[in-house]
Amino acid sequence: MENSVSQLIDQKIKELNDWRGSMLSQLRSLVKQADPEVIEEWKWRGVPVWYHDGIICTGETYKNVVKMTFAKGAALKDPASLFNASLDGNTRRAIDFHEDDQINEKALKELIRAAVILNKSKIKKS
């Protein structure tokens, strides 16, 4: 299953055929670098979802933005102030990436690792 999910994400990136595909590909790569044990899934009719002991984040593509939504983002420290969307909810937080945005790779990988640590801590308490 993992291989076919990976192929679906590859296909989505290819089909986007513009900056959004490139951005999604870059974000995917950073997730995998931050957490080599990450599991990719394909949800909600075409959204890449990255898991490790629960959802870490999603990679949604829209006309003018690639949105990376962290499932438990409100519980994460964000010293680099990466979160810029979905700030009013009690649980999720998101980062909207626009066409010419530069990714703060170091800070994003730290945020991904923090989400994994949070997921693991929730598992142990259960």
XYZ file of N, CA and C in Angstrom:
378
model
N 0.824 -1.209 0.000
C 0.000 0.000 0.000
C 0.859 1.260 0.000
N 1.914 1.261 0.804
C 2.785 2.438 0.891
C 3.293 2.854 -0.480
N 3.696 1.886 -1.290
C 4.224 2.193 -2.610
C 3.173 2.852 -3.488
N 1.944 2.357 -3.469
C 0.901 2.950 -4.298
C 0.531 4.350 -3.806
N 0.569 4.573 -2.493
C 0.319 5.910 -1.954
C 1.406 6.858 -2.430
N 2.632 6.414 -2.347
C 3.754 7.219 -2.810
C 3.588 7.573 -4.293
N 3.129 6.608 -5.074
C 2.907 6.848 -6.503
C 1.771 7.843 -6.735
N 0.717 7.780 -5.921
C -0.384 8.740 -6.031
C 0.105 10.162 -5.748
N 0.952 10.306 -4.748
C 1.491 11.630 -4.424
C 2.420 12.097 -5.540
N 3.263 11.198 -6.038
C 4.123 11.542 -7.185
C 3.284 12.041 -8.354
N 2.191 11.331 -8.633
C 1.315 11.680 -9.752
C 0.667 13.046 -9.539
N 0.228 13.320 -8.315
C -0.394 14.617 -8.015
C 0.604 15.742 -8.260
N 1.825 15.558 -7.782
C 2.869 16.567 -7.975
C 3.089 16.800 -9.468
N 3.159 15.731 -10.222
C 3.375 15.819 -11.666
C 2.197 16.515 -12.359
N 0.979 16.165 -11.955
C -0.219 16.741 -12.576
C -0.361 18.229 -12.299
N 0.101 18.681 -11.154
C -0.008 20.111 -10.847
C 0.779 20.934 -11.867
N 1.948 20.434 -12.253
C 2.713 20.996 -13.364
C 2.951 22.502 -13.240
N 3.091 23.010 -12.031
C 3.406 24.419 -11.829
C 4.113 24.567 -10.485
N 4.195 25.781 -9.985
C 4.907 26.040 -8.733
C 4.339 25.232 -7.567
N 3.027 24.931 -7.600
C 2.416 24.193 -6.490
C 2.972 22.775 -6.401
N 3.189 22.135 -7.546
C 3.785 20.804 -7.548
C 5.195 20.832 -6.988
N 5.942 21.836 -7.404
C 7.314 21.993 -6.913
C 7.329 22.238 -5.410
N 6.413 23.088 -4.945
C 6.330 23.400 -3.509
C 5.922 22.158 -2.717
N 4.901 21.441 -3.200
C 4.453 20.229 -2.514
C 5.576 19.199 -2.456
N 6.319 19.073 -3.529
C 7.444 18.145 -3.581
C 8.513 18.525 -2.555
N 8.793 19.814 -2.472
C 9.782 20.302 -1.509
C 9.318 20.036 -0.074
N 8.057 20.318 0.201
C 7.523 20.101 1.551
C 7.556 18.619 1.915
N 7.187 17.790 0.961
C 7.215 16.338 1.173
C 8.624 15.872 1.516
N 9.587 16.375 0.787
C 10.978 16.023 1.021
C 11.425 16.439 2.424
N 11.007 17.617 2.855
C 11.381 18.093 4.187
C 10.736 17.255 5.284
N 9.492 16.824 5.067
C 8.836 15.944 6.043
C 9.640 14.655 6.178
N 10.033 14.091 5.043
C 10.786 12.828 5.061
C 12.174 13.000 5.680
N 12.794 14.160 5.456
C 14.098 14.421 6.074
C 13.958 14.563 7.584
N 12.911 15.252 8.009
C 12.701 15.488 9.440
C 12.334 14.202 10.172
N 11.605 13.327 9.484
C 11.165 12.067 10.100
C 11.275 10.934 9.085
N 12.430 10.280 9.034
C 12.619 9.188 8.070
C 11.633 8.030 8.238
N 10.965 7.933 9.388
C 10.008 6.854 9.629
C 8.574 7.256 9.273
N 8.403 8.426 8.670
C 7.066 8.922 8.351
C 6.334 7.961 7.414
N 5.023 7.883 7.594
C 4.178 7.069 6.722
C 3.295 8.023 5.932
N 3.283 7.826 4.611
C 2.444 8.656 3.760
C 1.104 7.963 3.534
N 0.046 8.762 3.570
C -1.280 8.257 3.232
C -1.937 9.229 2.276
N -3.011 8.755 1.654
C -3.764 9.515 0.650
C -5.190 9.589 1.153
N -5.638 10.773 1.539
C -6.962 10.912 2.158
C -7.800 11.942 1.427
N -9.063 11.941 1.758
C -9.984 12.999 1.360
C -9.878 13.357 -0.127
N -9.935 12.339 -0.969
C -9.927 12.529 -2.427
C -8.716 13.298 -2.937
N -7.573 12.968 -2.422
C -6.358 13.513 -3.019
C -5.500 14.411 -2.170
N -5.495 14.210 -0.863
C -4.637 15.015 0.009
C -3.556 14.112 0.603
N -2.287 14.447 0.349
C -1.214 13.713 1.022
C -1.261 13.994 2.529
N -1.132 12.923 3.314
C -1.143 13.050 4.765
C 0.075 12.298 5.292
N 0.801 12.953 6.187
C 1.980 12.321 6.769
C 1.704 11.951 8.215
N 1.978 10.676 8.536
C 1.680 10.093 9.838
C 2.936 9.609 10.549
N 2.911 9.714 11.841
C 3.836 9.008 12.734
C 3.160 9.000 14.095
N 2.596 7.875 14.465
C 1.815 7.735 15.703
C 0.646 8.728 15.732
N 0.096 9.003 14.586
C -0.997 9.965 14.427
C -0.648 10.912 13.288
N -1.589 11.741 12.918
C -1.327 12.687 11.819
C -0.318 13.736 12.271
N 0.716 13.917 11.441
C 1.658 15.016 11.653
C 1.077 16.245 10.945
N 0.908 16.098 9.617
C 0.424 17.217 8.820
C -0.094 16.727 7.473
N -0.763 17.645 6.776
C -1.281 17.367 5.440
C -0.643 18.338 4.462
N -0.734 18.007 3.185
C -0.242 18.892 2.129
C -1.355 19.159 1.127
N -2.105 20.211 1.353
C -3.253 20.522 0.503
C -2.845 21.547 -0.557
N -3.375 21.384 -1.764
C -3.068 22.345 -2.819
C -4.336 23.052 -3.273
N -4.235 24.357 -3.362
C -5.323 25.207 -3.819
C -4.801 26.070 -4.967
N -5.666 26.863 -5.539
C -5.287 27.671 -6.704
C -4.088 28.580 -6.416
N -4.104 29.244 -5.254
C -3.071 30.235 -4.962
C -2.180 29.905 -3.775
N -2.324 28.687 -3.238
C -1.564 28.371 -2.029
C -1.374 26.856 -1.901
N -0.258 26.484 -1.296
C -0.064 25.116 -0.835
C -0.116 25.217 0.685
N -1.055 24.510 1.270
C -1.316 24.613 2.703
C -0.807 23.360 3.405
N 0.015 23.576 4.410
C 0.518 22.491 5.237
C -0.163 22.633 6.592
N -1.114 21.730 6.869
C -1.891 21.814 8.109
C -1.372 20.788 9.113
N -1.023 21.275 10.279
C -0.556 20.416 11.368
C -1.753 20.076 12.250
N -2.026 18.784 12.384
C -3.215 18.314 13.086
C -3.293 18.815 14.524
N -2.163 18.871 15.203
C -2.128 19.326 16.600
C -1.253 20.573 16.722
N -1.305 21.398 15.704
C -0.436 22.572 15.637
C -0.581 23.543 16.791
N -1.789 23.684 17.335
C -2.000 24.627 18.435
C -1.201 24.237 19.677
N -0.833 22.970 19.783
C -0.081 22.488 20.945
C 1.433 22.570 20.735
N 1.853 23.037 19.562
C 3.281 23.092 19.253
C 3.844 24.487 19.468
N 5.071 24.543 19.962
C 5.781 25.821 20.027
C 6.226 26.163 18.600
N 6.109 27.418 18.246
C 6.455 27.877 16.898
C 7.360 29.103 17.001
N 8.609 28.896 17.471
C 9.493 30.040 17.704
C 9.811 30.846 16.443
N 9.751 30.222 15.279
C 10.039 30.930 14.025
C 8.782 31.567 13.425
N 7.651 31.419 14.112
C 6.362 31.975 13.642
C 6.031 31.538 12.221
N 6.139 30.241 11.981
C 5.812 29.704 10.658
C 4.306 29.665 10.427
N 3.537 29.370 11.473
C 2.090 29.267 11.302
C 1.518 30.625 10.899
N 0.773 30.627 9.798
C 0.184 31.876 9.313
C -1.264 31.698 8.866
N -1.858 30.534 9.175
C -3.244 30.262 8.772
C -3.890 29.338 9.805
N -5.212 29.324 9.819
C -5.970 28.498 10.772
C -5.526 28.774 12.204
N -5.319 30.038 12.510
C -4.781 30.405 13.821
C -5.836 30.513 14.907
N -7.110 30.496 14.526
C -8.165 30.717 15.504
C -8.743 29.437 16.098
N -8.346 28.293 15.598
C -8.874 27.031 16.116
C -8.166 26.580 17.376
N -8.752 25.605 18.050
C -8.170 25.092 19.282
C -7.162 23.971 19.047
N -7.134 23.412 17.843
C -6.302 22.241 17.610
C -5.322 22.432 16.461
N -5.846 22.674 15.270
C -4.990 22.734 14.080
C -4.323 24.107 13.913
N -3.214 24.081 13.184
C -2.545 25.291 12.720
C -2.011 24.968 11.332
N -1.887 25.987 10.497
C -1.426 25.745 9.128
C -0.398 26.784 8.706
N 0.328 26.398 7.670
C 1.259 27.309 7.013
C 0.825 27.385 5.560
N 0.501 28.580 5.106
C 0.172 28.793 3.700
C 1.436 29.225 2.971
N 1.785 28.465 1.946
C 2.933 28.796 1.118
C 2.422 29.338 -0.210
N 2.926 30.508 -0.588
C 2.553 31.136 -1.857
C 3.693 30.966 -2.859
N 3.423 31.337 -4.084
C 4.324 31.035 -5.199
C 5.784 31.415 -4.963
N 6.058 32.590 -4.455
C 7.449 33.026 -4.329
C 8.004 32.897 -2.913
N 7.284 32.205 -2.047
C 7.742 32.058 -0.666
C 8.982 31.183 -0.578
N 9.863 31.577 0.310
C 11.027 30.760 0.636
C 10.686 29.964 1.887
N 11.066 28.702 1.912
C 10.787 27.844 3.065
C 11.940 27.956 4.056
N 11.600 28.199 5.306
C 12.593 28.154 6.377
C 12.737 26.668 6.730
N 13.627 25.989 6.024
C 13.730 24.533 6.121
C 14.080 24.066 7.527
N 15.016 24.733 8.164
C 15.443 24.326 9.503
C 14.272 24.415 10.477
N 13.571 25.550 10.467
C 12.448 25.741 11.394
C 11.300 24.780 11.079
N 11.047 24.532 9.799
C 9.964 23.624 9.427
C 10.278 22.200 9.885
N 11.510 21.761 9.706
C 11.878 20.414 10.153
C 11.770 20.299 11.679
N 12.124 21.358 12.389
C 11.988 21.346 13.851
C 10.520 21.233 14.243
N 9.650 21.929 13.514
C 8.213 21.870 13.786
C 7.660 20.465 13.514
N 8.110 19.852 12.440
C 7.688 18.483 12.100
C 8.144 17.516 13.188
N 9.395 17.640 13.611
C 9.911 16.761 14.675
C 9.140 16.961 15.973
N 8.792 18.207 16.279
C 8.013 18.494 17.492
C 6.633 17.843 17.405
N 6.033 17.841 16.209
C 4.720 17.198 16.027
C 4.825 15.693 16.244
N 5.906 15.091 15.782
C 6.118 13.646 15.986
C 6.281 13.354 17.479
N 7.073 14.162 18.152
C 7.281 13.972 19.596
C 5.951 14.095 20.341
N 5.142 15.075 19.955
C 3.828 15.245 20.579
C 2.951 14.017 20.338
N 2.933 13.521 19.097
C 2.146 12.313 18.789
C 2.610 11.134 19.628
N 3.911 10.954 19.735
C 4.444 9.834 20.519
C 4.078 9.968 21.990
N 4.083 11.181 22.509
C 3.747 11.384 23.926
C 2.276 11.074 24.184
N 1.416 11.341 23.217
C -0.026 11.045 23.363
C -0.256 9.531 23.361
N 0.507 8.800 22.563
C 0.385 7.342 22.484
C 0.759 6.719 23.830
N 1.849 7.171 24.413
C 2.341 6.586 25.665
C 1.374 6.813 26.817
N 0.654 7.939 26.800
C -0.277 8.249 27.884
C -1.553 7.422 27.799
N -1.879 6.953 26.611
C -3.139 6.195 26.416
C -3.094 4.856 27.100
